[in-house]
Coordinates of N, CA and C in Angstrom, one line a residue:
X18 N 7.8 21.3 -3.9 CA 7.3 20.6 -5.0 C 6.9 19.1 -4.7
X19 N 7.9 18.4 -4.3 CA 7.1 16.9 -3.6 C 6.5 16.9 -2.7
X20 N 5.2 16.2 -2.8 CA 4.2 16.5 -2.2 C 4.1 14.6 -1.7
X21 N 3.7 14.3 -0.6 CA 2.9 12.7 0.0 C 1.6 13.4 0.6
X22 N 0.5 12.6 0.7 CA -0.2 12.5 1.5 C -1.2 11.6 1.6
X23 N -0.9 11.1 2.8 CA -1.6 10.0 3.2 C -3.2 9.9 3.6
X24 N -3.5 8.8 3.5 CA -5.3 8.7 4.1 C -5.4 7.7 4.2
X25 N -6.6 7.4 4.6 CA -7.1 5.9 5.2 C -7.1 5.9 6.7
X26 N -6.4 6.1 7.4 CA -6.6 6.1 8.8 C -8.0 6.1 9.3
X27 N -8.2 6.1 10.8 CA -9.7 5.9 11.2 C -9.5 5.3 12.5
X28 N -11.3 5.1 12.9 CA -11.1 4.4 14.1 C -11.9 2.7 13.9
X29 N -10.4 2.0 14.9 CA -11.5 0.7 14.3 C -11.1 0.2 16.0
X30 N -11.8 -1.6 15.6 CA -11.2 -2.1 17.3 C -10.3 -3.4 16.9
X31 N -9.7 -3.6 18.1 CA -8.5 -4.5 18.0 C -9.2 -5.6 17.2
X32 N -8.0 -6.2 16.3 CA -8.3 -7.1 15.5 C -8.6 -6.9 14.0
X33 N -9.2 -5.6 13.8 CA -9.7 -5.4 12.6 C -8.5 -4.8 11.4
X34 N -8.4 -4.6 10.4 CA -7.4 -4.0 9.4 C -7.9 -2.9 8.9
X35 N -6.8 -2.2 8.6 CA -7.1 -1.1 7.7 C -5.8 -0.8 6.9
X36 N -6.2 -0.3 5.9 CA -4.7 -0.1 4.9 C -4.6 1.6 4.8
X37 N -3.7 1.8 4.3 CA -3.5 3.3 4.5 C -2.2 3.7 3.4
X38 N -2.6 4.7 2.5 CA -1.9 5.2 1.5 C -1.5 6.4 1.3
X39 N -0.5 5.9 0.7 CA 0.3 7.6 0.0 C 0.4 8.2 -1.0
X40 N 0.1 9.1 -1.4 CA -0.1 9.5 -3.1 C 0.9 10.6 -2.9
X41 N 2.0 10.2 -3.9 CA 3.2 10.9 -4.2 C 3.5 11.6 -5.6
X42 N 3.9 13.0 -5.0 CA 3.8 13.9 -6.5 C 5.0 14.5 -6.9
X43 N 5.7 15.1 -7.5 CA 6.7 15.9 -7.6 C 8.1 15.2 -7.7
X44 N 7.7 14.5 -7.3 CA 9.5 13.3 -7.5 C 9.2 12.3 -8.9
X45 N 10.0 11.5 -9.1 CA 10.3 9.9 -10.0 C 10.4 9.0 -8.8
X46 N 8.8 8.9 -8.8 CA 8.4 7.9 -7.9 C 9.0 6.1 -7.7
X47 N 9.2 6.3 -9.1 CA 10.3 4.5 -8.9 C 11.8 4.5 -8.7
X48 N 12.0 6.0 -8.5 CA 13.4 6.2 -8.0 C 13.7 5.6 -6.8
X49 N 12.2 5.8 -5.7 CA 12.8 6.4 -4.3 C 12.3 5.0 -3.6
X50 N 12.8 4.8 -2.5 CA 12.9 4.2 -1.5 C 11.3 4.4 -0.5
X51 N 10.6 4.1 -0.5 CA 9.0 4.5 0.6 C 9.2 3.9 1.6
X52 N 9.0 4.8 2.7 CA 8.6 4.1 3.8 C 7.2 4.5 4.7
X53 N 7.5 4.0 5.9 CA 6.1 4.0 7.1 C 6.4 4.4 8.6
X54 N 6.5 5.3 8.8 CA 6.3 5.8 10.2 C 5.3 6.0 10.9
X55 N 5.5 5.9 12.4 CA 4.5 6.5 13.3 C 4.9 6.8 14.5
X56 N 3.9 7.8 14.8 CA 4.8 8.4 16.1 C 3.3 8.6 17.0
X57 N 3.6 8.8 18.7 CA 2.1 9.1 19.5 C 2.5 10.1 20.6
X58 N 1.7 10.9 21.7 CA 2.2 11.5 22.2 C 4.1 11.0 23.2
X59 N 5.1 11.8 23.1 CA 6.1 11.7 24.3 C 6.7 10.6 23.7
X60 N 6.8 10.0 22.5 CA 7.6 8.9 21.9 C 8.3 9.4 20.6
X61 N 9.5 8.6 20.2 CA 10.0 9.4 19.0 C 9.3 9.0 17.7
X62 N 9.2 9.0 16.9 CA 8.5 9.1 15.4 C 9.6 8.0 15.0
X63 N 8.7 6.3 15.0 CA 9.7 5.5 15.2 C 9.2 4.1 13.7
X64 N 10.4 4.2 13.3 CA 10.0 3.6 12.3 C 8.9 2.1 11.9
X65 N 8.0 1.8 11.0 CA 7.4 1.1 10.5 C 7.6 -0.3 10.0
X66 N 7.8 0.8 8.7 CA 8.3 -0.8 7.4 C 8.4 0.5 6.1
X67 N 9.4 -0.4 5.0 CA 9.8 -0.1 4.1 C 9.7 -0.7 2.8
X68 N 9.6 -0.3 1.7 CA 9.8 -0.8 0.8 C 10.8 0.1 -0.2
X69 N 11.4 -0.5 -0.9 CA 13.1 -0.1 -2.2 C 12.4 0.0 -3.5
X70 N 13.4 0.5 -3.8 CA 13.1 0.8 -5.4 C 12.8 -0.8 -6.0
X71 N 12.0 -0.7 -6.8 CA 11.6 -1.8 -7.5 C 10.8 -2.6 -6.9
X72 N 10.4 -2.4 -5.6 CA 10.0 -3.7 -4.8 C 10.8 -4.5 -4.6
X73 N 12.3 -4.3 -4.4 CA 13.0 -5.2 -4.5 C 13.2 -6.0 -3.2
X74 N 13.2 -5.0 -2.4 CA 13.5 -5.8 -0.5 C 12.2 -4.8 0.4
X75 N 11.5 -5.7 1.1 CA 10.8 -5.0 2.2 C 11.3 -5.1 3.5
X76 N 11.3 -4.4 4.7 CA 12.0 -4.2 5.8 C 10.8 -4.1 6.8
X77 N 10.3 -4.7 7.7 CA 9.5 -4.0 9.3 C 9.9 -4.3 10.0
X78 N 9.3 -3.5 10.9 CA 9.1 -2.9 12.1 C 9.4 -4.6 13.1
X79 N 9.8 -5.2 14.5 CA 9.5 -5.9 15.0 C 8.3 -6.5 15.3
X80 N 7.7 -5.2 15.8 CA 6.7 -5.3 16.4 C 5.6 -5.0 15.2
X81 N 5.7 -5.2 14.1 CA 4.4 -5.3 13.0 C 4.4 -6.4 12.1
X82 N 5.7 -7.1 12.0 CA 6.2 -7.8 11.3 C 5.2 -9.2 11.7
X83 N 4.4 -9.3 10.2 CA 3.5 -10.7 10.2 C 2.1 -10.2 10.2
X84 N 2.2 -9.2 10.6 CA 0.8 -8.4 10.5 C 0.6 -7.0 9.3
X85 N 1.5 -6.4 9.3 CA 1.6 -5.3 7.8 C 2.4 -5.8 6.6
X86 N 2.0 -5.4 5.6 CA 2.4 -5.3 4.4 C 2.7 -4.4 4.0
X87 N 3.3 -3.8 3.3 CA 4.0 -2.5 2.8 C 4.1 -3.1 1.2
X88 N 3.0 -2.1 0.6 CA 4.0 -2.4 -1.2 C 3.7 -1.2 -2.0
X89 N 4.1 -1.2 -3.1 CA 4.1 0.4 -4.1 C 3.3 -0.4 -5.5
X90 N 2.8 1.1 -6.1 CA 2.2 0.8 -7.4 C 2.6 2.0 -7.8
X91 N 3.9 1.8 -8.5 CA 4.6 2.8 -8.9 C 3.9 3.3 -10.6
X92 N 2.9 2.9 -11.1 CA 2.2 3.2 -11.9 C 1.4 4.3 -11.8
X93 N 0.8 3.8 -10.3 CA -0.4 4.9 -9.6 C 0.4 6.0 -8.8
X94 N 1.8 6.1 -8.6 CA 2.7 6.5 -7.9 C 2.4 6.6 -6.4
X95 N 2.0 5.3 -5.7 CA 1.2 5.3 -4.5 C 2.1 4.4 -3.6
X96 N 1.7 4.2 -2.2 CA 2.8 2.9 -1.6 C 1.3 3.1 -0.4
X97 N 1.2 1.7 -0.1 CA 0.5 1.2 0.8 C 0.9 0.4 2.0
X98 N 0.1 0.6 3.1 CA 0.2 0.2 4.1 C -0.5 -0.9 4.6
X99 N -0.6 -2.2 4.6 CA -2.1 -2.7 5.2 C -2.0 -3.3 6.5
X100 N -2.8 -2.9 7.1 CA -2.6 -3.1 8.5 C -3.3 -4.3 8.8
X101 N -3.4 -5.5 9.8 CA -4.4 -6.5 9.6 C -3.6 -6.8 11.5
X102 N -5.0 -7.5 12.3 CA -4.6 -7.9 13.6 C -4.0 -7.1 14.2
X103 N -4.7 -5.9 14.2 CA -4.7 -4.6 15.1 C -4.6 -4.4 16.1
X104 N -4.0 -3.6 16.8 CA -3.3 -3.7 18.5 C -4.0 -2.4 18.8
X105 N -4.6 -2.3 20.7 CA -4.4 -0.7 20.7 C -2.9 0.1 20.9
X106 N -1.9 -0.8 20.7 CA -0.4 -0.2 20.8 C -0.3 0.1 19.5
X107 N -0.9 -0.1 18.3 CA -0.6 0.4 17.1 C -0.8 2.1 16.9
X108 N -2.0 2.6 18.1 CA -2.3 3.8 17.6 C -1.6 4.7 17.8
X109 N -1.6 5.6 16.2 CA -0.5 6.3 16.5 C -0.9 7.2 14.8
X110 N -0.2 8.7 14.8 CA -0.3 9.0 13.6 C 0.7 8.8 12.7
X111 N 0.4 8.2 11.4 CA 0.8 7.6 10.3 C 1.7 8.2 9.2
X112 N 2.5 8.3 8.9 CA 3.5 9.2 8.2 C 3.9 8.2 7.1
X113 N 4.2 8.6 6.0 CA 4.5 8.2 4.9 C 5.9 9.2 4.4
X114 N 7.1 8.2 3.9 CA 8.0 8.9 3.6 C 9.1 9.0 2.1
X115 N 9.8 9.4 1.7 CA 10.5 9.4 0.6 C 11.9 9.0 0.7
X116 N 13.0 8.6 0.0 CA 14.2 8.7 0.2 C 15.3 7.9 -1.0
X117 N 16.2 8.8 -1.4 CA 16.6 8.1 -2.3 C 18.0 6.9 -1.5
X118 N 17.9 7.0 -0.2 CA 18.2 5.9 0.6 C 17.8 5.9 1.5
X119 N 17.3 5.1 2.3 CA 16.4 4.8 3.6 C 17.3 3.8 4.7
X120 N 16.7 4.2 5.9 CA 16.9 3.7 7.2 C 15.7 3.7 7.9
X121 N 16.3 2.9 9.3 CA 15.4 2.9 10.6 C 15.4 4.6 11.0
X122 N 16.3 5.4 11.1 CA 15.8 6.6 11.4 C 15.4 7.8 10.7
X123 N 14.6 8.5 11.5 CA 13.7 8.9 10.2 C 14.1 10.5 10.0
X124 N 15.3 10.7 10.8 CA 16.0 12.1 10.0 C 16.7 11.7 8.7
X125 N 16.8 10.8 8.7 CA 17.3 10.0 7.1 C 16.5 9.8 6.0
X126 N 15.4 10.7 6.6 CA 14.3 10.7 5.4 C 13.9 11.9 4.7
X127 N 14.2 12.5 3.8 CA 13.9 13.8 3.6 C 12.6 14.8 2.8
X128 N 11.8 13.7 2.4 CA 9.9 13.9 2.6 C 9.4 13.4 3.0
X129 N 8.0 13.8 3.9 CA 7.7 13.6 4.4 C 5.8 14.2 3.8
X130 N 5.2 13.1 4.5 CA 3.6 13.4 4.5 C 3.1 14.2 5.9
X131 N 2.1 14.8 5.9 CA 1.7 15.2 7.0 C 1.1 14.1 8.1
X132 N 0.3 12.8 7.8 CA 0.2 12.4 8.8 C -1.5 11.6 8.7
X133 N -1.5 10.3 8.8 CA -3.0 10.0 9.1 C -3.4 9.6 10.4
X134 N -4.4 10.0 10.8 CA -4.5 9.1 12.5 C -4.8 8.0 12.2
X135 N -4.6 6.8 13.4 CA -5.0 5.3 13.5 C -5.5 5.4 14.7
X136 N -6.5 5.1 14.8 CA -6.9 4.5 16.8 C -7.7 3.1 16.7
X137 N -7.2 2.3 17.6 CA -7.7 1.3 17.7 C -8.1 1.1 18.9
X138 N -9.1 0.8 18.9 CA -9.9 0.9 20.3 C -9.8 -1.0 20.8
X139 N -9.9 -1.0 22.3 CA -10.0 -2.2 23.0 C -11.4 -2.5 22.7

């Protein structure tokens, strides 16, 4: 019944942004907790950034922090990604998640989207 799926992904080159979203179905979308994952070949599916119920606290990644934004439009029942000062270490496929409590690991997450690709070319 809950359904995410993400889009936006693509190919761009270092430096450039792209934002990338989730359209969430089947749950009470301002209940849950959204997050952002990504994973690439031989690495684990390693956490992003987050956003809480309400918008109340956002959470990232080290290594994205100052460059993504994470926020929800719990109207549109959506949560967005925007990516800005693109790395080719960003590429990776993009996962969008659910949870009526969230963490850094993402068996602690119990929906899940299928997946958008990012590549970012040198």
């Amino acid at each position: 019944q809950v359904q995410l799926v993400e889009s936006g992904g693509g190919l761009v080159q270092a430096g450039d942004s792209l934002r990338l979203s989730c359209a969430a179905s089947g749950l009470t979308f301002s209940n849950y907790n959204m997050g952002w994952f990504r994973q690439t070949p031989g690495k684990e599916r390693e956490f992003v950034a987050t956003i809480t119920r309400s918008a109340r606290d956002t959470f990232y990644a080290d290594s994205v922090k100052g460059r993504f934004t994470i926020s929800r439009d719990d109207a549109g029942n959506t949560v967005y990604l925007q990516m800005s000062s693109l790395k080719p270490g960003d590429t990776a496929i993009y996962y969008c998640a659910a949870s009526m409590s969230w963490g850094t690991r993402s068996n602690w997450w119990p929906y899940w989207g299928q997946g958008t690709q990012v590549t970012v070319s040198s």
